[in-house]
PDB file of C-alpha atoms in Angstrom:
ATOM      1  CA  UNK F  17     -28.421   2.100 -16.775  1.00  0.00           C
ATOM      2  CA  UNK F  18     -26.665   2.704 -13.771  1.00  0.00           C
ATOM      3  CA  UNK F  19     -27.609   4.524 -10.320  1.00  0.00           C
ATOM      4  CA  UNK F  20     -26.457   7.954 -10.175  1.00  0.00           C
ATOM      5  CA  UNK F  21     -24.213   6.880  -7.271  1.00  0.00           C
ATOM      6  CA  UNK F  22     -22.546   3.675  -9.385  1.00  0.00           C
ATOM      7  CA  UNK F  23     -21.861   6.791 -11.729  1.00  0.00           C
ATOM      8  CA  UNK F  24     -20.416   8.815  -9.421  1.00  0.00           C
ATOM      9  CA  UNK F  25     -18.242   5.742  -7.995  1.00  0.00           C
ATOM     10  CA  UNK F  26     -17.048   5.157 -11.425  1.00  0.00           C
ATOM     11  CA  UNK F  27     -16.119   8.836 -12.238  1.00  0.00           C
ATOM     12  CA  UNK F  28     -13.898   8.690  -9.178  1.00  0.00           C
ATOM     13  CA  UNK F  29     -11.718   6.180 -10.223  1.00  0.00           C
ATOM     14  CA  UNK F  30     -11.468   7.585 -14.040  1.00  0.00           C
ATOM     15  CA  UNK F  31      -8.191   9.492 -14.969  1.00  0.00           C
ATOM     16  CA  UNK F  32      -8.511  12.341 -17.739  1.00  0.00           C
ATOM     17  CA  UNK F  33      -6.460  10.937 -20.214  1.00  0.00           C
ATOM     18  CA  UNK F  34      -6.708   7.082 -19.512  1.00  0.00           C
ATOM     19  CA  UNK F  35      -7.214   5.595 -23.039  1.00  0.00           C
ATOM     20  CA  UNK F  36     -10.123   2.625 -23.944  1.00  0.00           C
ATOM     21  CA  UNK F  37     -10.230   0.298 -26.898  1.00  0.00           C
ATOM     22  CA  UNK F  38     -13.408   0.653 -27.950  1.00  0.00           C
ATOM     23  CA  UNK F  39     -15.788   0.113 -30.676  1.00  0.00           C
ATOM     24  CA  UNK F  40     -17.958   2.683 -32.858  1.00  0.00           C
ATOM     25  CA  UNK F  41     -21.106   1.681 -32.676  1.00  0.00           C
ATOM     26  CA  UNK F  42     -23.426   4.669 -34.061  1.00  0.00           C
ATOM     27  CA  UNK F  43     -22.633   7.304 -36.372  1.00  0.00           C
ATOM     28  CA  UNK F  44     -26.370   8.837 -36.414  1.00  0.00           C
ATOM     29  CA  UNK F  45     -25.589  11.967 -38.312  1.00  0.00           C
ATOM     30  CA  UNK F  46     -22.217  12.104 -40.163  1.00  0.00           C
ATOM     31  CA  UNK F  47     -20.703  15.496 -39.798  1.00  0.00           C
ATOM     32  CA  UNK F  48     -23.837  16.720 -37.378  1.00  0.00           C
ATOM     33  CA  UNK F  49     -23.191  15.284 -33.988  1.00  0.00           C
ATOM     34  CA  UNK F  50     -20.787  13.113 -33.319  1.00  0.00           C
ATOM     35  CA  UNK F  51     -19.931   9.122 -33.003  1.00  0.00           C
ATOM     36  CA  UNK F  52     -21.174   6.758 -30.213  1.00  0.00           C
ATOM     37  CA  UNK F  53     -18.281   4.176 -28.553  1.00  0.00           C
ATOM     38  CA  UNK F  54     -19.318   0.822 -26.719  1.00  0.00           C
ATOM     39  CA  UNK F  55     -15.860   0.798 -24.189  1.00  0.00           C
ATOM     40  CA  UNK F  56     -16.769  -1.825 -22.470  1.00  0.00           C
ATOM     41  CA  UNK F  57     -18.151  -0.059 -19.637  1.00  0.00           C
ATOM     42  CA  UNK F  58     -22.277  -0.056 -18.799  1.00  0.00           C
ATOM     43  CA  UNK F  59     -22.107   3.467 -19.520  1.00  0.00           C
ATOM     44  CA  UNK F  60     -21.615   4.750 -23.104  1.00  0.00           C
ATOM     45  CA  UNK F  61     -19.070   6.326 -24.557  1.00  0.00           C
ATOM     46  CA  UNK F  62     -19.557   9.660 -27.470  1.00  0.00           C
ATOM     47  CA  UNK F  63     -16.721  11.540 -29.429  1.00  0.00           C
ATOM     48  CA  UNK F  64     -18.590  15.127 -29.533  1.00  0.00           C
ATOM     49  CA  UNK F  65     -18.434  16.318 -33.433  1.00  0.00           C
ATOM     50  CA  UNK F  66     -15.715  18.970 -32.527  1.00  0.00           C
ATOM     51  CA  UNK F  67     -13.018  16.755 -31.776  1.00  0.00           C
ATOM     52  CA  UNK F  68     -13.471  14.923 -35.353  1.00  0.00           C
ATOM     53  CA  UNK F  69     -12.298  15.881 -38.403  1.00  0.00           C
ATOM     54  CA  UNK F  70     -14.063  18.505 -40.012  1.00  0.00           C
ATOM     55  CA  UNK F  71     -14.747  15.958 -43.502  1.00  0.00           C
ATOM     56  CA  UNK F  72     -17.185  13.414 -41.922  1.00  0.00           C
ATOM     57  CA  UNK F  73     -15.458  10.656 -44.524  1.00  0.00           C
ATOM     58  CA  UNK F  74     -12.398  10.666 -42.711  1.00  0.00           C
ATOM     59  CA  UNK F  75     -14.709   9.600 -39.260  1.00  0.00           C
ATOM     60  CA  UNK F  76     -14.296   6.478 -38.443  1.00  0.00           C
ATOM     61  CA  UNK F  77     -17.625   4.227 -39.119  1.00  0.00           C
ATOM     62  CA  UNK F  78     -19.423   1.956 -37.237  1.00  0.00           C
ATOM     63  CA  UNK F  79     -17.529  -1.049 -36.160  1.00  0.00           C
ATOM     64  CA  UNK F  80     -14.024   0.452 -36.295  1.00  0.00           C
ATOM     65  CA  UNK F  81     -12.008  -0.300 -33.169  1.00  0.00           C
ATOM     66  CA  UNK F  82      -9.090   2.081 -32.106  1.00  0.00           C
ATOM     67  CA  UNK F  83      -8.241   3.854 -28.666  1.00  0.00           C
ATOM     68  CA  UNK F  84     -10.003   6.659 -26.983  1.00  0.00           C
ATOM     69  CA  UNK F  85      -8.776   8.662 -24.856  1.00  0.00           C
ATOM     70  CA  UNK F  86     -11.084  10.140 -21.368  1.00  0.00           C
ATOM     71  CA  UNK F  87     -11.840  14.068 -22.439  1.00  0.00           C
ATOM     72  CA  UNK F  88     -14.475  14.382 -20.136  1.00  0.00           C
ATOM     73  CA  UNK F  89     -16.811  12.617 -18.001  1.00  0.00           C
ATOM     74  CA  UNK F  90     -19.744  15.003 -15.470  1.00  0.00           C
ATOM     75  CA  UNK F  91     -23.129  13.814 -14.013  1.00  0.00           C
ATOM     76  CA  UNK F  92     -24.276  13.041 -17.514  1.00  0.00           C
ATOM     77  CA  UNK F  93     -24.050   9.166 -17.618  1.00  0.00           C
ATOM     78  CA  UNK F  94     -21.726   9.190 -20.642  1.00  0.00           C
ATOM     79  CA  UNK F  95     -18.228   9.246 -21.010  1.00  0.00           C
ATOM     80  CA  UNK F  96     -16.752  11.895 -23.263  1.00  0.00           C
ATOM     81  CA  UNK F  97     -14.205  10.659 -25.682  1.00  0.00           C
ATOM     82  CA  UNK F  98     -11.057  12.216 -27.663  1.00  0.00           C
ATOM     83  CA  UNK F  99      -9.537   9.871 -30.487  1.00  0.00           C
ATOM     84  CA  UNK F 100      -5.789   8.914 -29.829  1.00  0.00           C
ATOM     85  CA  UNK F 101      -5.416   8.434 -33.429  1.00  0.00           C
ATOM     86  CA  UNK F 102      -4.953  11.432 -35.098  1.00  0.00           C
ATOM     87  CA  UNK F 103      -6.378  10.262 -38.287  1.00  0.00           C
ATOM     88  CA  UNK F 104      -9.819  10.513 -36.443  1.00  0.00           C
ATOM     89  CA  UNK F 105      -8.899  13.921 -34.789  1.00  0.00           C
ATOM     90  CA  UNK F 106      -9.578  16.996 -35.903  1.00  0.00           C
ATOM     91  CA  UNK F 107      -6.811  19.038 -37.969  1.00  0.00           C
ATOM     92  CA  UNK F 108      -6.427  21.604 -36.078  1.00  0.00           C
ATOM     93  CA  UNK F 109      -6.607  19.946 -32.499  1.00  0.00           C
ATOM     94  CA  UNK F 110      -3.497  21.526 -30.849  1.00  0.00           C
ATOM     95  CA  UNK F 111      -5.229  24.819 -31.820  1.00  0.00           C
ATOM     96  CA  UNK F 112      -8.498  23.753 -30.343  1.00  0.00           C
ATOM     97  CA  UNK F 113      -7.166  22.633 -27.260  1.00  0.00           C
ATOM     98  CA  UNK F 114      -5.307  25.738 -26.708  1.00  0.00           C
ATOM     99  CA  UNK F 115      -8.447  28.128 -27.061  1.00  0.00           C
ATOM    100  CA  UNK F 116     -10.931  25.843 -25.721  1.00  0.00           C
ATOM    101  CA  UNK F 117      -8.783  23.956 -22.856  1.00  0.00           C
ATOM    102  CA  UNK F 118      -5.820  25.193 -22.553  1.00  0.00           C
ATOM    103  CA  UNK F 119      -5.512  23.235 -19.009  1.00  0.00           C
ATOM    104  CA  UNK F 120      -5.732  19.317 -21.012  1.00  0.00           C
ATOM    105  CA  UNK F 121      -1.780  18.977 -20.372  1.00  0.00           C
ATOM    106  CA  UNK F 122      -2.134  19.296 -17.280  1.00  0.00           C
ATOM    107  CA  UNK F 123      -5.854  17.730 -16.870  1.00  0.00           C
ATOM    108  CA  UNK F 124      -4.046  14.684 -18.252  1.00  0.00           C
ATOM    109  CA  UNK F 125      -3.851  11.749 -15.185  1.00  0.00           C
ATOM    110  CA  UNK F 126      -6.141  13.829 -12.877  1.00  0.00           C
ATOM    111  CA  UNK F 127      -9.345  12.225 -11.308  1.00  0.00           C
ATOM    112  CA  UNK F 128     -12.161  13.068 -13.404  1.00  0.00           C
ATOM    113  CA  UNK F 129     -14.485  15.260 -11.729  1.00  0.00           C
ATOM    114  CA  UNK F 130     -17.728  16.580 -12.002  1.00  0.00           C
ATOM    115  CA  UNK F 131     -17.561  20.544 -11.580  1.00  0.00           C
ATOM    116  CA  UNK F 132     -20.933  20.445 -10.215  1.00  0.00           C
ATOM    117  CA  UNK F 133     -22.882  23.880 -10.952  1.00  0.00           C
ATOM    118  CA  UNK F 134     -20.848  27.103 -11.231  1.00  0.00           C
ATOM    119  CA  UNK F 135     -21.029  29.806  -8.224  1.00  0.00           C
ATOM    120  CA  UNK F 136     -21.466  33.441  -8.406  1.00  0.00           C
ATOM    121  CA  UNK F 137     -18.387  34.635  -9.184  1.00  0.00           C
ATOM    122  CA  UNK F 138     -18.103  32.397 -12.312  1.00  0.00           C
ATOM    123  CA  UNK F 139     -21.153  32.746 -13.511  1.00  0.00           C
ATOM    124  CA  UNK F 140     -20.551  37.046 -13.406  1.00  0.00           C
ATOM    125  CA  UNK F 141     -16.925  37.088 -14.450  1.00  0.00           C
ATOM    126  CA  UNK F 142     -17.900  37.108 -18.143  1.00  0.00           C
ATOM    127  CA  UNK F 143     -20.258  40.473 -17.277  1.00  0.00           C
ATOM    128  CA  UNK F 144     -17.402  42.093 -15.392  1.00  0.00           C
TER     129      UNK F 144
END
């Protein structure tokens, strides 16, 4: 486990985008929750169950190695994860990205960040 300020120090020098080798290491509940990755790092990494393939055989299982990519990383001491290889990638992931982050092109090579809490104004803009 590391400090929240190693954490922090680490997020700074991430890059949305910047790919990993790394190894599944848990696949607690296929098809439920997602896949756990051991980059390398001493923080872990997980591939949330919405960027995967919708048929939980076509996850990869524990002890595959392949590339990851950095999707997201906040105060959470985890590293979120996107599979470069489409084969472990949900079908419809140009789709996905479009509705649910429509800003990854451009997110792509920027620090990661942690967008701390939301203010006011975003947290009323969906009542307005």
């Amino acid at each position: 486990m590391v400090t929240d300020d190693e954490w922090a120090r680490m997020r700074r020098e991430m890059r949305f985008g910047q790919v990993f080798e790394g190894t599944v290491v848990k696949v607690p509940r296929p098809g439920a929750i997602g896949i756990f990755v051991d980059i390398g790092l001493s923080v872990g990494g997980f591939v949330d169950v919405l960027l995967l393939p919708e048929a939980c055989e076509a996850w990869p299982v524990e002890g595959t190695v392949a590339d990851f990519d950095i999707w997201w990383a906040d105060s959470r001491q985890q590293i979120r994860l996107k599979p470069t290889d489409a084969r472990y990638l949900r079908n419809d992931f140009p789709d996905f990205v479009e509705q649910w982050r429509p800003s990854w092109s451009s997110d792509i090579g920027q620090p990661v960040r942690d967008p701390g809490l939301p203010t006011l104004d975003e947290l009323q803009a969906p009542l307005l």
